[in-house]
Tab-separated table of C-alpha atoms in Angstrom:
chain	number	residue	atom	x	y	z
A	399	UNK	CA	-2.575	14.616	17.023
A	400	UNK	CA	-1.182	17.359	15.022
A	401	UNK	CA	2.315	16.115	15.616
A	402	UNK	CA	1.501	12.898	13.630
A	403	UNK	CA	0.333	15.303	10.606
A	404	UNK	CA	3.742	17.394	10.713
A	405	UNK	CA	5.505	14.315	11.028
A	406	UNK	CA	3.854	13.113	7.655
A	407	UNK	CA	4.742	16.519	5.974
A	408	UNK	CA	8.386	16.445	7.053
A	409	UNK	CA	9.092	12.545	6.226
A	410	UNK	CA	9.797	13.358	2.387
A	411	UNK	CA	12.321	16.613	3.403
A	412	UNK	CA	14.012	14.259	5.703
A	413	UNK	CA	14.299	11.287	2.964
A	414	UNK	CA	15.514	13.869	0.541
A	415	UNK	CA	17.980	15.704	2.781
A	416	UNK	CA	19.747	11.757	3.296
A	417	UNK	CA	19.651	10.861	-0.048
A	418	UNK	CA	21.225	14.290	-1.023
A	419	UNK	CA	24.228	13.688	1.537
A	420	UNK	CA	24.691	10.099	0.683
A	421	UNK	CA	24.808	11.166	-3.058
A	422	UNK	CA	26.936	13.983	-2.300
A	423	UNK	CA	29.860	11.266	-0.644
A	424	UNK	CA	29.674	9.178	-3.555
A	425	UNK	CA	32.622	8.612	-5.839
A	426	UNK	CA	32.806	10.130	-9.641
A	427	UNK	CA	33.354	6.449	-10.143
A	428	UNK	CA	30.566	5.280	-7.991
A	429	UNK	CA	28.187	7.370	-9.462
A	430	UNK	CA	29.054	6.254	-13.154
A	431	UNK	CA	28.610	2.670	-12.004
A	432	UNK	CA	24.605	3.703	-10.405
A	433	UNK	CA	23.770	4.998	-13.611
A	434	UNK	CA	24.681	1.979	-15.416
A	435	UNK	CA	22.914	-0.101	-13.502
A	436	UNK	CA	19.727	2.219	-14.107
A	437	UNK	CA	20.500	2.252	-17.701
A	438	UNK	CA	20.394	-1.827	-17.183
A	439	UNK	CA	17.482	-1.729	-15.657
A	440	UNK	CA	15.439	0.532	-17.717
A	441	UNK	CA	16.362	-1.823	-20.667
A	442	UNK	CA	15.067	-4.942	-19.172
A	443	UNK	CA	18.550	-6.083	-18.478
A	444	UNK	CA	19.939	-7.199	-14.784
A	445	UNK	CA	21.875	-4.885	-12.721
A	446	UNK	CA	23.851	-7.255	-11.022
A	447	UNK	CA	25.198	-10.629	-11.810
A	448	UNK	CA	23.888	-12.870	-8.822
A	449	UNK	CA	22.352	-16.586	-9.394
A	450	UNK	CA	19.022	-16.026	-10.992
A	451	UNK	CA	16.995	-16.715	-7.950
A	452	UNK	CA	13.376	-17.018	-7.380
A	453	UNK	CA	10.891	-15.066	-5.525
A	454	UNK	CA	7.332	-15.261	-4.897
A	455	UNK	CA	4.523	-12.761	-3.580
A	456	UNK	CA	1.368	-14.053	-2.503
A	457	UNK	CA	-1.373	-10.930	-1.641
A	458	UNK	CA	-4.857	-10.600	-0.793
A	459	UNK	CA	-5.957	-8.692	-3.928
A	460	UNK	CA	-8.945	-9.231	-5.543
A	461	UNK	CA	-9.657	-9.017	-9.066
A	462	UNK	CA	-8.821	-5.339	-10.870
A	463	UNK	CA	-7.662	-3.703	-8.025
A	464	UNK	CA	-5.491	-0.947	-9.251
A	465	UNK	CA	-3.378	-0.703	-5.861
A	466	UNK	CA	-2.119	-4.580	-6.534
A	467	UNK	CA	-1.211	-3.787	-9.798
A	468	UNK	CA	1.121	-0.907	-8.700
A	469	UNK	CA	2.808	-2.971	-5.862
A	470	UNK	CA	3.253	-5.527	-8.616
A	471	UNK	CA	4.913	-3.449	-11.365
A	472	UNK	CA	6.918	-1.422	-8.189
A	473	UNK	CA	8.201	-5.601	-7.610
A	474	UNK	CA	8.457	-6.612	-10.968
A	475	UNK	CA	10.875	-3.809	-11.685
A	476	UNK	CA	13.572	-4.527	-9.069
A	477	UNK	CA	13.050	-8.174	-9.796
A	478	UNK	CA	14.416	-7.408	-13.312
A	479	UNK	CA	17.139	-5.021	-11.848
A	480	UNK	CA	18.133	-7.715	-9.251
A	481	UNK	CA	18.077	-10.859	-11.837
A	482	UNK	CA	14.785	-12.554	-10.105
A	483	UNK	CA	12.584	-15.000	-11.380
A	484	UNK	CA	9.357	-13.256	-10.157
A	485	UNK	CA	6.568	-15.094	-9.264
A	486	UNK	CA	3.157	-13.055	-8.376
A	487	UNK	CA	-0.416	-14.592	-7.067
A	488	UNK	CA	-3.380	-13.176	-5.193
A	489	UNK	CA	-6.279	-14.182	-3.692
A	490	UNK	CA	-8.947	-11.912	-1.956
A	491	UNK	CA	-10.133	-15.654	0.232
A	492	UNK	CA	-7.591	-15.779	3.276
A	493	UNK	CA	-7.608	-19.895	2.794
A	494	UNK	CA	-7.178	-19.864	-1.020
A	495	UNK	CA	-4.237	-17.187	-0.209
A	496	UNK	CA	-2.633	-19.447	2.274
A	497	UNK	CA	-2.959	-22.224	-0.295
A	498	UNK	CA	-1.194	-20.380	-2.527
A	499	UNK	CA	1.448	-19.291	0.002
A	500	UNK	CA	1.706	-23.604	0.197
A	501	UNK	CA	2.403	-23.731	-3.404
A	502	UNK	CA	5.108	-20.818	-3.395
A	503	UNK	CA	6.680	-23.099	-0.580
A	504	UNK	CA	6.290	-26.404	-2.319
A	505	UNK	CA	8.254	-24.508	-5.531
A	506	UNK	CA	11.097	-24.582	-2.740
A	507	UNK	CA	11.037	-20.493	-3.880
A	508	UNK	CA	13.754	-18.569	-2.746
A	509	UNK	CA	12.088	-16.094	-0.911
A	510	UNK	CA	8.774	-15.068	-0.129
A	511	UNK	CA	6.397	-11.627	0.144
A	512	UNK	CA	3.133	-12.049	1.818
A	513	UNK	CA	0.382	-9.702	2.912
A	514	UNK	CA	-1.109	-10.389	6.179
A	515	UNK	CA	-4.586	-8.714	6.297
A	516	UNK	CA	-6.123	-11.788	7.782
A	517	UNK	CA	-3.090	-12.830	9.891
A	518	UNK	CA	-5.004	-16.027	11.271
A	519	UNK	CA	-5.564	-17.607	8.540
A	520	UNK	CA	-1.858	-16.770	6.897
A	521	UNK	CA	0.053	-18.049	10.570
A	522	UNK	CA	0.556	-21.677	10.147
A	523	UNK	CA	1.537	-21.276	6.719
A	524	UNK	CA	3.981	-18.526	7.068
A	525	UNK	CA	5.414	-20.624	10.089
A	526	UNK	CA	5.939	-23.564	7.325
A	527	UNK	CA	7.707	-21.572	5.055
A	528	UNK	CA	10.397	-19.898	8.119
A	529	UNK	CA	11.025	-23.861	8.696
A	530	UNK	CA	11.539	-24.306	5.197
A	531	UNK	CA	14.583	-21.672	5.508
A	532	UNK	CA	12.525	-19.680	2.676
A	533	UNK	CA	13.581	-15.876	4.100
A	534	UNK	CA	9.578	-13.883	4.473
A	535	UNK	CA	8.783	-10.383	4.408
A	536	UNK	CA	5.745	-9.349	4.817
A	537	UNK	CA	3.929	-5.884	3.328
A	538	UNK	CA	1.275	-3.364	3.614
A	539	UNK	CA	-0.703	-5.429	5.962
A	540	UNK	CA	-0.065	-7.349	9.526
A	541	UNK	CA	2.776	-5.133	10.804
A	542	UNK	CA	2.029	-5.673	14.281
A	543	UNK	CA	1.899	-9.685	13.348
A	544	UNK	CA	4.865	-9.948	10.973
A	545	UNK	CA	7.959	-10.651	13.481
A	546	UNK	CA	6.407	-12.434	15.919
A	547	UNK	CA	5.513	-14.752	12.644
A	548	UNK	CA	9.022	-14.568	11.521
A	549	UNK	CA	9.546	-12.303	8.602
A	550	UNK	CA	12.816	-10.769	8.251
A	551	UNK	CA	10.763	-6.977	7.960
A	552	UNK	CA	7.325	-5.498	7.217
A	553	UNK	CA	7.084	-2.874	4.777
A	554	UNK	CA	4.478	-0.740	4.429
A	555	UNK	CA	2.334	1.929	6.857
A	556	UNK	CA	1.701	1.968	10.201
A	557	UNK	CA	-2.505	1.637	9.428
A	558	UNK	CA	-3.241	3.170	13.067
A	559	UNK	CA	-1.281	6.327	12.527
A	560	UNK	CA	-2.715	6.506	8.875
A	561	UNK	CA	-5.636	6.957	10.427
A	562	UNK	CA	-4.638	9.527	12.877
A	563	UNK	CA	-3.318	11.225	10.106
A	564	UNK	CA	-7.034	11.328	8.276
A	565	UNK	CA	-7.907	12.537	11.387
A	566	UNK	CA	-6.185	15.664	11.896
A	567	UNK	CA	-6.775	16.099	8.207
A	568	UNK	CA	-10.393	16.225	8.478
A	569	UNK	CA	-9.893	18.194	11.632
A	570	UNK	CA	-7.885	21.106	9.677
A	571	UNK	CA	-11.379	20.958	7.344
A	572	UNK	CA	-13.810	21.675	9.160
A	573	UNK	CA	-15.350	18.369	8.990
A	574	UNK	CA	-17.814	16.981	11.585
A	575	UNK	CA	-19.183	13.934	10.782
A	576	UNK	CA	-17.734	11.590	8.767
A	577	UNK	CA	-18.315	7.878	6.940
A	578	UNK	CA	-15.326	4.835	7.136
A	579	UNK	CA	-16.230	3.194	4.210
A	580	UNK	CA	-14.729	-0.357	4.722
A	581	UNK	CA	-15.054	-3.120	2.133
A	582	UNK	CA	-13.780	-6.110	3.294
A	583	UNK	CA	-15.139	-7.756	6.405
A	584	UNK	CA	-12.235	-9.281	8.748
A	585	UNK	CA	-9.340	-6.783	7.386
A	586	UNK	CA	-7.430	-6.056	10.306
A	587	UNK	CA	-5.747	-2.633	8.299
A	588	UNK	CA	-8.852	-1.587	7.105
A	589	UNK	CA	-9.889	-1.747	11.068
A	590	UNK	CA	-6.834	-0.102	12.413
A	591	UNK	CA	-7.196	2.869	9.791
A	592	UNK	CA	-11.162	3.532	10.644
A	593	UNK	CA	-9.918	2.949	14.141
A	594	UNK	CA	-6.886	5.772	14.120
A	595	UNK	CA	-9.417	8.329	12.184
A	596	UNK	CA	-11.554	8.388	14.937
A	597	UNK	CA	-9.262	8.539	17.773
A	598	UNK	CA	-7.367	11.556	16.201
A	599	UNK	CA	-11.094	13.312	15.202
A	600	UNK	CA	-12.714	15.342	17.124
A	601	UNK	CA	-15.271	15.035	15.508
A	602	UNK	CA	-17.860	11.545	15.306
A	603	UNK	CA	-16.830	8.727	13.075
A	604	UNK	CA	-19.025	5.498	12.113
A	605	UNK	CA	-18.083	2.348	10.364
A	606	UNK	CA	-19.713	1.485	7.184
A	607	UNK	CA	-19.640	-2.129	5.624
A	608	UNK	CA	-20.019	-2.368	2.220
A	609	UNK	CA	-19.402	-5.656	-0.466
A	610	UNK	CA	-16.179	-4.265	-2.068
A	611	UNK	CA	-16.428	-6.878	-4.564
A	612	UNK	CA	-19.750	-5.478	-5.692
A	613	UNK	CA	-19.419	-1.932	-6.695
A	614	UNK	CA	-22.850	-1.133	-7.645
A	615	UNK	CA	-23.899	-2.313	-4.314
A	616	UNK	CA	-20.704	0.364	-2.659
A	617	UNK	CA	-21.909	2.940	-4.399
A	618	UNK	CA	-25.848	2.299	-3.629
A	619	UNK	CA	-24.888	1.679	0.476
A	620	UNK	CA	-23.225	4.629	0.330
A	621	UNK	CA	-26.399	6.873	-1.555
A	622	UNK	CA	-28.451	5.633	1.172
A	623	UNK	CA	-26.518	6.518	4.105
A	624	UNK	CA	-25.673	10.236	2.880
A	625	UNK	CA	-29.744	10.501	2.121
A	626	UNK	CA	-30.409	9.232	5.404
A	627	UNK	CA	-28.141	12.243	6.992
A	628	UNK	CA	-27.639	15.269	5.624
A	629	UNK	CA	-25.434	15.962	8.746
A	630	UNK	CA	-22.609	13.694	7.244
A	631	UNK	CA	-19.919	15.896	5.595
A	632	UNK	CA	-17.352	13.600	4.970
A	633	UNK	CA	-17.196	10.392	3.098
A	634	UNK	CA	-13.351	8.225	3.604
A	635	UNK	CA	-13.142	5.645	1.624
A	636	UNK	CA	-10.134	2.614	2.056
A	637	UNK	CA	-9.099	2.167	-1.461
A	638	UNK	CA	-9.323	4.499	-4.467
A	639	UNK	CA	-11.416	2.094	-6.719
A	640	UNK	CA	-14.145	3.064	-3.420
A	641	UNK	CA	-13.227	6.914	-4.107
A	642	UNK	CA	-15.264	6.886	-7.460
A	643	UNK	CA	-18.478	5.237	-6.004
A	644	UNK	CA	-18.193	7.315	-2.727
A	645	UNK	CA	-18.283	10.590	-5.509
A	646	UNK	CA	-21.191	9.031	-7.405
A	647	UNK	CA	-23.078	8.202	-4.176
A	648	UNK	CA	-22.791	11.950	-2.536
A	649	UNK	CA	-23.635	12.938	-6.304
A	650	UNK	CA	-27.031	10.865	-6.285
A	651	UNK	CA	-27.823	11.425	-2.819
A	652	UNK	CA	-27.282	15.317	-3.112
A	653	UNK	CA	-25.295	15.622	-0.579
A	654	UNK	CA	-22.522	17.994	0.284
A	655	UNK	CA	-20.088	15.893	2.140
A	656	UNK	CA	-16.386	16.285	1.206
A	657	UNK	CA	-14.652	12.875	-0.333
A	658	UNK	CA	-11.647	11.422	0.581
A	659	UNK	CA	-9.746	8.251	0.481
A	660	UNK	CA	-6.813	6.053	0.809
A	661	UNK	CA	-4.434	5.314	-1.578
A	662	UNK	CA	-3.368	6.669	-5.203
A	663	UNK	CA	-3.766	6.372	-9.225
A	664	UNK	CA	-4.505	8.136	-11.979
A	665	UNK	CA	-8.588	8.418	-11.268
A	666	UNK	CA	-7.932	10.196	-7.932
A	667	UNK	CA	-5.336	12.369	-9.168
A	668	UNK	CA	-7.971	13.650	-11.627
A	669	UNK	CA	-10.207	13.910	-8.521
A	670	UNK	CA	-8.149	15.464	-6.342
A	671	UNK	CA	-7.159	18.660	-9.404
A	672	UNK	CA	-11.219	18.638	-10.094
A	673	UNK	CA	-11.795	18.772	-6.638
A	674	UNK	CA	-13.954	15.971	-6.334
A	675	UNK	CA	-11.691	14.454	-3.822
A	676	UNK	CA	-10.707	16.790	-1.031
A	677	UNK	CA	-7.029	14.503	-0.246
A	678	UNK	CA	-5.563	11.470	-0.122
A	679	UNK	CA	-3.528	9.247	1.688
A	680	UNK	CA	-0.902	7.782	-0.399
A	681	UNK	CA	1.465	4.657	1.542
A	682	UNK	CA	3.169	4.157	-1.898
A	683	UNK	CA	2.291	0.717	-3.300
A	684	UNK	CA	5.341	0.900	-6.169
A	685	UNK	CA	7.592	1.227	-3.253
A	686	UNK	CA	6.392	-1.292	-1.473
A	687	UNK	CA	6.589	-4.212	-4.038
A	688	UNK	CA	9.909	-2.743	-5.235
A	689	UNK	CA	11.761	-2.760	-1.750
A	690	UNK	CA	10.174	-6.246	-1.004
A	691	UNK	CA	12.237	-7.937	-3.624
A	692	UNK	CA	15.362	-5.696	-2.987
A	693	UNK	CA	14.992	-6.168	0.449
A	694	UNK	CA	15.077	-10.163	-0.344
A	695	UNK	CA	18.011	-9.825	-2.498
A	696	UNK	CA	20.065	-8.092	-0.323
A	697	UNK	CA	19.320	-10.648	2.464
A	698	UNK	CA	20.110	-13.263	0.017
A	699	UNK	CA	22.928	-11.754	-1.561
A	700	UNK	CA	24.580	-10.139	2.006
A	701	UNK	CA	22.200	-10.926	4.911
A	702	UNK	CA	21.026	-7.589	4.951
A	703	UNK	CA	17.848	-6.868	7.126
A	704	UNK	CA	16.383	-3.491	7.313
A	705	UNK	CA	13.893	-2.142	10.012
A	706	UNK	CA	15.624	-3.401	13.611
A	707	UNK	CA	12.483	-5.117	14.075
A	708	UNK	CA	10.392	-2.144	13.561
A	709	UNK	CA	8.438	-1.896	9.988
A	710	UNK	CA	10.020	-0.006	7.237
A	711	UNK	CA	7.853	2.863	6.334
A	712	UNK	CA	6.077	3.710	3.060
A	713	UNK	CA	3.608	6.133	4.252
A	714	UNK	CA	1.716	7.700	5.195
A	715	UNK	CA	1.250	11.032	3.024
A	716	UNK	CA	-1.727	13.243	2.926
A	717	UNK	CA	-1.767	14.404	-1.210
A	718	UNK	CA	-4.284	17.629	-1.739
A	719	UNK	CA	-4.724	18.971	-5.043
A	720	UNK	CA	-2.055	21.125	-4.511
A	721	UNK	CA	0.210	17.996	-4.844
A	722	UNK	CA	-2.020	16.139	-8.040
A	723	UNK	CA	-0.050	18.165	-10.819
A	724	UNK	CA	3.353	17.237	-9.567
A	725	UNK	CA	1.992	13.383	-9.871
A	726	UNK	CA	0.202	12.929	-12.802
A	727	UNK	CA	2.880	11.865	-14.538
A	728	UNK	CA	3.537	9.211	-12.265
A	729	UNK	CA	0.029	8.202	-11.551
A	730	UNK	CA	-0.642	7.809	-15.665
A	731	UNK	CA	2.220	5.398	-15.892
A	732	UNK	CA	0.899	3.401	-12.859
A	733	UNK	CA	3.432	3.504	-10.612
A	734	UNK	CA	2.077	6.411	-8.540
């Protein structure tokens, strides 16, 4: 699996070598015109002058989950930039999301972003809204479902080769045994990531359920597990509200086992330089909520699809501490 892991390292050298070339054939005047539509949209103002459509994103957040609130200022941005009327809900419930999916569509929006981390439950609704000639993407969750339910793209990571990627990265460590913390029952990401860890490990993996909407009861699952076994060295959690807990667990339990986790802010940047958290995998929320209302305006404005029926990638990227100085910025602003 080591390829997987080099492919992760190279993806931002590649992504930097074609926006250098593509910047590099742009005109003096071309150029002049990008930075006045950054100007425009750093001051609130529209980039473009295109009917002010609307566009609604319907996810499976809970309450305070800092990841949501990235991919929502990452979409709220290029809705300003793009002249959308933005229009974010969430719902952790897979029926109360696909209810609100059912309001977007009664709105008669004029395109729609939906998660699909319980695709069942999100089918027939999704389906309604394709027949409604409202244009779908989907994001960070139910890439292998999102064509075959009609979306224009997916965006996000590929959650199986995420996990591969923890894999080798717990391989390179040293690491033997290791904890998947998941902490929502019936997400089919959160499965595919625990999944791809231990296919790529060589070490032994097992699945831990926990209430993620009850972090006191994370954190205590957790304790008990690490007392349990002092053999477990490694603790991955999904989500980087989890990281904290997972820390304060192994710190109560006085264990030794190494933390790690998906996904990125400001806490596990600090975690990450303090070496509390040995890495992270970051898929880029910002990036995802931004693209998903570009992506929408382009196919709206000149039928542009991206992907060729493949998901457009976000991620995934291991960050070690090495890495946490060069994003703090970033990560204290929230978009990171």
């Amino acid at each position: 699996m080591a390829t997987v892991r080099t492919g992760v390292r190279a993806m931002g050298a590649v992504l930097a070598a074609v926006l250098g070339a593509s910047l590099m054939g742009c005109s003096s005047t071309g150029g002049k015109r990008a930075e006045e539509r950054a100007a425009a949209a750093a001051e609130g103002r529209a980039a473009v002058n295109t009917p002010r459509w609307t566009f609604a994103m319907v996810t499976h957040s809970g309450d305070g989950d800092t990841f949501w609130d990235i991919v929502q200022k990452g979409a709220e941005q290029a809705a300003v930039k793009d002249n959308i009327n933005f229009l974010y809900s969430h719902n952790d419930e897979a029926q109360q999301q696909a209810q609100l999916v059912q309001t977007a569509i009664d709105k008669k929006v004029d395109g729609l972003i939906v998660t699909l981390a319980k695709p069942d439950a999100m089918k027939a609704v999704v389906a309604k809204a394709v027949k409604a000639g409202i244009p779908v993407i989907t994001v960070n969750s139910g890439s292998a479902e999102s064509k075959a339910f009609g979306a224009l793209t997916h965006i996000g990571q590929d959650e199986s080769i995420a996990g591969e990627a923890v894999g080798d990265e717990l391989d390179e460590r040293g690491r033997k045994k290791a904890l998947c913390i998941l902490h929502e029952q019936g997400n089919v990401g959160h499965e595919q990531r625990c999944a791809g860890a231990r296919k790529a490990f060589a070490g032994t993996m097992q699945n831990l359920y926990v209430d993620g909407t009850n972090m006191p009861d994370v954190q205590a699952s957790i304790e008990a597990k690490l007392q349990a076994d002092k053999s477990i060295d490694a603790v991955v959690t999904l989500g980087a509200p989890f990281a904290d807990a997972a820390v304060q667990a192994k710190r109560t339990a006085g264990s030794e086992a190494e933390i790690d986790t998906f996904d990125l802010n400001a806490k596990v940047a600090t975690g990450l330089k303090e070496k509390k958290l040995g890495f992270a995998v970051d898929q880029q929320p910002y990036l995802q909520g931004y693209e998903a209302v570009d992506l929408l305006w382009l196919y709206r404005y000149n039928r542009n699809v991206l992907g060729g029926g493949l998901p457009v990638l976000t991620g995934p990227q291991v960050i070690t501490a090495d890495d946490a100085d060069a994003l703090a910025e970033y990560t204290k602003r929230g978009t990171r």
